[in-house]
mmCIF file of N, CA and C in Angstrom:
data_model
loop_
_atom_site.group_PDB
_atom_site.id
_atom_site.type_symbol
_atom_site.label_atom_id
_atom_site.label_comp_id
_atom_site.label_asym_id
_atom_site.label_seq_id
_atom_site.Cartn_x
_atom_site.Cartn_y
_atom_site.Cartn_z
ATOM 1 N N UNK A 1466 -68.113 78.171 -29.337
ATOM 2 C CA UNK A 1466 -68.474 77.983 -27.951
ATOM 3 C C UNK A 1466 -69.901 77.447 -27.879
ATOM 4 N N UNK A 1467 -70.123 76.929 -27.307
ATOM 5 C CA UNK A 1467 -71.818 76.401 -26.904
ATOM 6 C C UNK A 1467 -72.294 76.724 -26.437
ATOM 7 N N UNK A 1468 -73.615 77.118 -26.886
ATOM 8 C CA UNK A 1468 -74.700 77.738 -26.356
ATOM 9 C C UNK A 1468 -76.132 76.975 -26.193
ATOM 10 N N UNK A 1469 -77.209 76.893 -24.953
ATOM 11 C CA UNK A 1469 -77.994 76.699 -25.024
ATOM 12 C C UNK A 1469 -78.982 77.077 -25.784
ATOM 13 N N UNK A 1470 -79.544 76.086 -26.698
ATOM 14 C CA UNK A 1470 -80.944 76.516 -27.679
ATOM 15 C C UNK A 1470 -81.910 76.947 -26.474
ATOM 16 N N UNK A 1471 -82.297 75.980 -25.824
ATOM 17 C CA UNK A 1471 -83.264 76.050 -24.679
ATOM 18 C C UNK A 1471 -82.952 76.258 -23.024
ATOM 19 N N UNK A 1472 -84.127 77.045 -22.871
ATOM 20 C CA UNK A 1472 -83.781 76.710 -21.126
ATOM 21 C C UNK A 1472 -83.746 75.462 -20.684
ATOM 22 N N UNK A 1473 -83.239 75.194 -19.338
ATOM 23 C CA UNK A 1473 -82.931 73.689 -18.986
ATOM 24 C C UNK A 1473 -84.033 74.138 -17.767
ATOM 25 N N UNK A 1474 -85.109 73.776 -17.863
ATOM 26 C CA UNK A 1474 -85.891 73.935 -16.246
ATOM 27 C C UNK A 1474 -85.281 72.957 -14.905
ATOM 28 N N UNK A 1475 -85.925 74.212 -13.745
ATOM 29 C CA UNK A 1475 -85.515 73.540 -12.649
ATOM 30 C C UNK A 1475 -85.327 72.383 -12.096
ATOM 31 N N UNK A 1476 -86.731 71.253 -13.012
ATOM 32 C CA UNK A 1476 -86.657 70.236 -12.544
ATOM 33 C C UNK A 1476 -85.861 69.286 -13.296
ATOM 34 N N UNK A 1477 -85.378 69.765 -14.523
ATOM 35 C CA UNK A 1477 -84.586 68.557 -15.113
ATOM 36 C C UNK A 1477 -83.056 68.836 -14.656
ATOM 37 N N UNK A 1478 -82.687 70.219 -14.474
ATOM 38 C CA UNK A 1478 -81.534 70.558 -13.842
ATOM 39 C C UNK A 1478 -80.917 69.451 -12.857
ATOM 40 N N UNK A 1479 -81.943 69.507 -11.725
ATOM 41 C CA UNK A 1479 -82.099 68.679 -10.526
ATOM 42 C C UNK A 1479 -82.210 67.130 -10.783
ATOM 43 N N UNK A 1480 -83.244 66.742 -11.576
ATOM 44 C CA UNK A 1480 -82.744 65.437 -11.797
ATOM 45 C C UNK A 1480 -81.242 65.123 -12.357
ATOM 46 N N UNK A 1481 -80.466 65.927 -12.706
ATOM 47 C CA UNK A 1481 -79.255 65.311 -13.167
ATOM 48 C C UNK A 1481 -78.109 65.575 -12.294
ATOM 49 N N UNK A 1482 -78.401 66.579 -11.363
ATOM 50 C CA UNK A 1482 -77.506 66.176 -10.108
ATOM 51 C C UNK A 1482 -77.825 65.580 -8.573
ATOM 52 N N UNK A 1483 -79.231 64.463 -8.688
ATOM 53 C CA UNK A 1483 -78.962 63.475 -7.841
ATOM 54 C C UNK A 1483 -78.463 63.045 -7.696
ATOM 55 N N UNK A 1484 -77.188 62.615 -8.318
ATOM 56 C CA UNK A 1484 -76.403 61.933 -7.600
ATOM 57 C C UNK A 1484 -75.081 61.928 -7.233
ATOM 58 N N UNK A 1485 -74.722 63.616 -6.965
ATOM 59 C CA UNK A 1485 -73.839 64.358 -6.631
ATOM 60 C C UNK A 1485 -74.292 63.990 -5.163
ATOM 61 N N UNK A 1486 -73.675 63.514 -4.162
ATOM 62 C CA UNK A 1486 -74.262 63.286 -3.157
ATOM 63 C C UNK A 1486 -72.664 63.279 -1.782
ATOM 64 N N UNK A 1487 -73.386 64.213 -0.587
ATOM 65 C CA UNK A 1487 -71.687 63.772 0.053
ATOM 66 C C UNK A 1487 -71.921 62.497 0.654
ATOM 67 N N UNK A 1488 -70.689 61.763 0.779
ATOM 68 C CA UNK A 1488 -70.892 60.485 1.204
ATOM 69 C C UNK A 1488 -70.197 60.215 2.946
ATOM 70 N N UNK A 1489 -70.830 59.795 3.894
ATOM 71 C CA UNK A 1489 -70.300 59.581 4.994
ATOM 72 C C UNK A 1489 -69.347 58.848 5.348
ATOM 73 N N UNK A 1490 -68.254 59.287 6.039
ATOM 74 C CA UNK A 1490 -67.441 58.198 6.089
ATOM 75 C C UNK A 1490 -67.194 57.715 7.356
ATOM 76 N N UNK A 1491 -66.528 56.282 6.706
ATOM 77 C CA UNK A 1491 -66.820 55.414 7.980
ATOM 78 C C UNK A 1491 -65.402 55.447 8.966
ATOM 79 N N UNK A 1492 -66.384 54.911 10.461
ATOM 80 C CA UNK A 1492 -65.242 55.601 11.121
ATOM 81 C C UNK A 1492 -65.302 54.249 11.854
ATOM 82 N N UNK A 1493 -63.920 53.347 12.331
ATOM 83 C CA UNK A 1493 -63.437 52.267 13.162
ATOM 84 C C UNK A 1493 -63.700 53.066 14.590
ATOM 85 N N UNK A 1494 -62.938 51.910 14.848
ATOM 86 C CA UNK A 1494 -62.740 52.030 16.710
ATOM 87 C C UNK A 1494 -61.432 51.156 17.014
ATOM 88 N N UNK A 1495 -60.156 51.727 17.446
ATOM 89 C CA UNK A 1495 -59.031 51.380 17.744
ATOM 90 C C UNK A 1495 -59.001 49.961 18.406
ATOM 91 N N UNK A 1496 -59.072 48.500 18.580
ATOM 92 C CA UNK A 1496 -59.012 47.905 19.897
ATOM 93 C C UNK A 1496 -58.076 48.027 20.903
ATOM 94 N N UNK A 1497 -56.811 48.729 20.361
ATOM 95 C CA UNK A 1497 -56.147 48.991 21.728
ATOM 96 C C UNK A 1497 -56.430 50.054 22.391
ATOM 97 N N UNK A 1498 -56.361 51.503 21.794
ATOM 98 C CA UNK A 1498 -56.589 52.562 22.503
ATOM 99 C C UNK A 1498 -58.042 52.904 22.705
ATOM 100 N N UNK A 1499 -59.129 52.089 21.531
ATOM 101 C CA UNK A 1499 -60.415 52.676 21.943
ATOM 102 C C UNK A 1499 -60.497 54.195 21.040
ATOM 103 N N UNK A 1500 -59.866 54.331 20.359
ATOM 104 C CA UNK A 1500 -59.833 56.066 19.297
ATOM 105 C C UNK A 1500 -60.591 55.622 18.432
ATOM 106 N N UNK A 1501 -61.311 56.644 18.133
ATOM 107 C CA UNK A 1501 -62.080 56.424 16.892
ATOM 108 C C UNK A 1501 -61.055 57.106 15.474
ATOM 109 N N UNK A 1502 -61.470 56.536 14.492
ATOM 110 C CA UNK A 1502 -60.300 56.724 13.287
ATOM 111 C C UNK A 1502 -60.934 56.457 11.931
ATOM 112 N N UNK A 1503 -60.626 56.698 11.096
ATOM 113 C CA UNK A 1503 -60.922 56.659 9.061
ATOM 114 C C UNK A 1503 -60.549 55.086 8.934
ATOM 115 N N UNK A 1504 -61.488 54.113 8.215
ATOM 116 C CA UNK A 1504 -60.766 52.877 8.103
ATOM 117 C C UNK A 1504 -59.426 53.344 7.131
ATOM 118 N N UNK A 1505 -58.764 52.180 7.419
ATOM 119 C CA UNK A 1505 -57.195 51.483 6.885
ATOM 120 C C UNK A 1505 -56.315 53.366 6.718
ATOM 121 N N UNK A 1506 -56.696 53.904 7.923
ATOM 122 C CA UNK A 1506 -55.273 54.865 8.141
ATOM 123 C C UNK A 1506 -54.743 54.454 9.213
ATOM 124 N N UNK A 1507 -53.871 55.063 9.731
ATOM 125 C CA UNK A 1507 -53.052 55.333 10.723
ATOM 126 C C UNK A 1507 -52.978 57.012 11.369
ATOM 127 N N UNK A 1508 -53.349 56.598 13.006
ATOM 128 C CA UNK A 1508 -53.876 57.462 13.396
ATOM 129 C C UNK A 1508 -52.409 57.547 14.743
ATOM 130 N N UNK A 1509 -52.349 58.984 15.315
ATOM 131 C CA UNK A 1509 -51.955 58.923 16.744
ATOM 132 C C UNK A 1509 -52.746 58.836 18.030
ATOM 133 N N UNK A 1510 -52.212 58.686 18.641
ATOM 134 C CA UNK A 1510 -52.946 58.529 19.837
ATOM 135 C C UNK A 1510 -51.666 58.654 21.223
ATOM 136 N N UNK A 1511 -51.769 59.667 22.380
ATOM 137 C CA UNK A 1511 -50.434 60.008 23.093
ATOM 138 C C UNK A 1511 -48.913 59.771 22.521
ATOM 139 N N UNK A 1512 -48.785 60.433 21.450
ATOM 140 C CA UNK A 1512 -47.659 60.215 20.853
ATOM 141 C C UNK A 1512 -47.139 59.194 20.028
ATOM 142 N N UNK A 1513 -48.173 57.740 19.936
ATOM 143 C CA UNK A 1513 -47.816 56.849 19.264
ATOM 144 C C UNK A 1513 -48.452 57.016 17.929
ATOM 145 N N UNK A 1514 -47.975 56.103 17.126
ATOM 146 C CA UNK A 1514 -48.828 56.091 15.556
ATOM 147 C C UNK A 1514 -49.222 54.213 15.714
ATOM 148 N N UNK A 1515 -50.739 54.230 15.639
ATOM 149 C CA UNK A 1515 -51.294 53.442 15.699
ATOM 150 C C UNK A 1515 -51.850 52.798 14.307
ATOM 151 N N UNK A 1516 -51.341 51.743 13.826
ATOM 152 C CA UNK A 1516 -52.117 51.101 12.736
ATOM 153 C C UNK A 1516 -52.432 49.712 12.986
ATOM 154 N N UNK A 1517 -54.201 49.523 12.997
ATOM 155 C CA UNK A 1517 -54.882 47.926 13.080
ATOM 156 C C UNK A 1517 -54.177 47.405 14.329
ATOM 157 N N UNK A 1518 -54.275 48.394 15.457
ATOM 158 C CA UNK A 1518 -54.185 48.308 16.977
ATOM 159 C C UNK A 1518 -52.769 48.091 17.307
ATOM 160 N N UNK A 1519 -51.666 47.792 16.353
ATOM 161 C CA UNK A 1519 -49.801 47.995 16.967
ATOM 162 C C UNK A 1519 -49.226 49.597 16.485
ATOM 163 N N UNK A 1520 -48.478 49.629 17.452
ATOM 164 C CA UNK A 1520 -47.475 50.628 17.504
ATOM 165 C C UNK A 1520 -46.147 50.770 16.024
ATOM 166 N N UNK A 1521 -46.658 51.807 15.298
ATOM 167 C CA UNK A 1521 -45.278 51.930 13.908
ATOM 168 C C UNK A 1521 -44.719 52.713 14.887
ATOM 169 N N UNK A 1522 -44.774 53.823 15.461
ATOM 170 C CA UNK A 1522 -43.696 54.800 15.335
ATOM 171 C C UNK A 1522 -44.315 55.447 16.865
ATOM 172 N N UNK A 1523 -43.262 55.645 17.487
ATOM 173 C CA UNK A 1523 -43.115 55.423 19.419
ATOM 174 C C UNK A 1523 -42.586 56.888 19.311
ATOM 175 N N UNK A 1524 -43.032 57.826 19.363
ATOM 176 C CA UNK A 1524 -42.638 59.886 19.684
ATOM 177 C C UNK A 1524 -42.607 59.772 21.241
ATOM 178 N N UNK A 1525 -43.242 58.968 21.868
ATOM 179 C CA UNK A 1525 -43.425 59.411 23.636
ATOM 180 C C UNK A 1525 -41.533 59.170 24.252
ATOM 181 N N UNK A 1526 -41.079 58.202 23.772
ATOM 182 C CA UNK A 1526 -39.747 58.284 23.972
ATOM 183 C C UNK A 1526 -39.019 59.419 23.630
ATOM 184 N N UNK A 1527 -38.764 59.674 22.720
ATOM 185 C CA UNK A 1527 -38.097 61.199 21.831
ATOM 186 C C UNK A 1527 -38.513 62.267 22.880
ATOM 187 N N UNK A 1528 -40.036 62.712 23.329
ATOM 188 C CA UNK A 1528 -40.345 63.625 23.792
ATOM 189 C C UNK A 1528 -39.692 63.554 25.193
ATOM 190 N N UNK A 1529 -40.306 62.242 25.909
ATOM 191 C CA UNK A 1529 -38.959 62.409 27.043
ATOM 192 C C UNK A 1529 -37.857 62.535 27.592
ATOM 193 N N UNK A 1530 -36.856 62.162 26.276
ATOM 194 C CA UNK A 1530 -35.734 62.432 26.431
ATOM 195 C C UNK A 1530 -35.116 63.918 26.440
ATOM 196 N N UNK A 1531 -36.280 64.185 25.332
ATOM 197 C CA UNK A 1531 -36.169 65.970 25.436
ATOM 198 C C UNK A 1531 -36.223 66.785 26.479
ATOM 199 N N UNK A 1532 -36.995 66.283 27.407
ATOM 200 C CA UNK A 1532 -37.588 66.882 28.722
ATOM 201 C C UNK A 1532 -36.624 66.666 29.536
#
């Protein structure tokens, strides 16, 4: 098993996880609905599934029929 010969001080510790870093992510803006969203997903918005501003998959029908 491995063992440290030496202590590792605070500051060299730290220099070696600069660049563990969280990264922000970027967020679009729908042009049809105006939703903000994760680039290149697919998001809902009132029951629809919205990808790069068209309609995949229409739930607002289904739900009304239910009703």
């Amino acid at each position: 098993m491995a063992h440290p010969k030496r202590k590792i001080s605070r500051t060299r510790r730290d220099k070696r996880r600069t660049h563990y870093k969280a990264s922000v992510p970027t967020i679009a803006t729908c042009p049809t609905t105006g939703e903000a969203h994760l680039y290149h997903r697919a998001h809902w918005h009132e029951g629809k599934l919205y990808y790069r501003g068209q309609v995949l998959i229409d739930n607002s029908e289904k739900e009304e029929n239910l009703a």
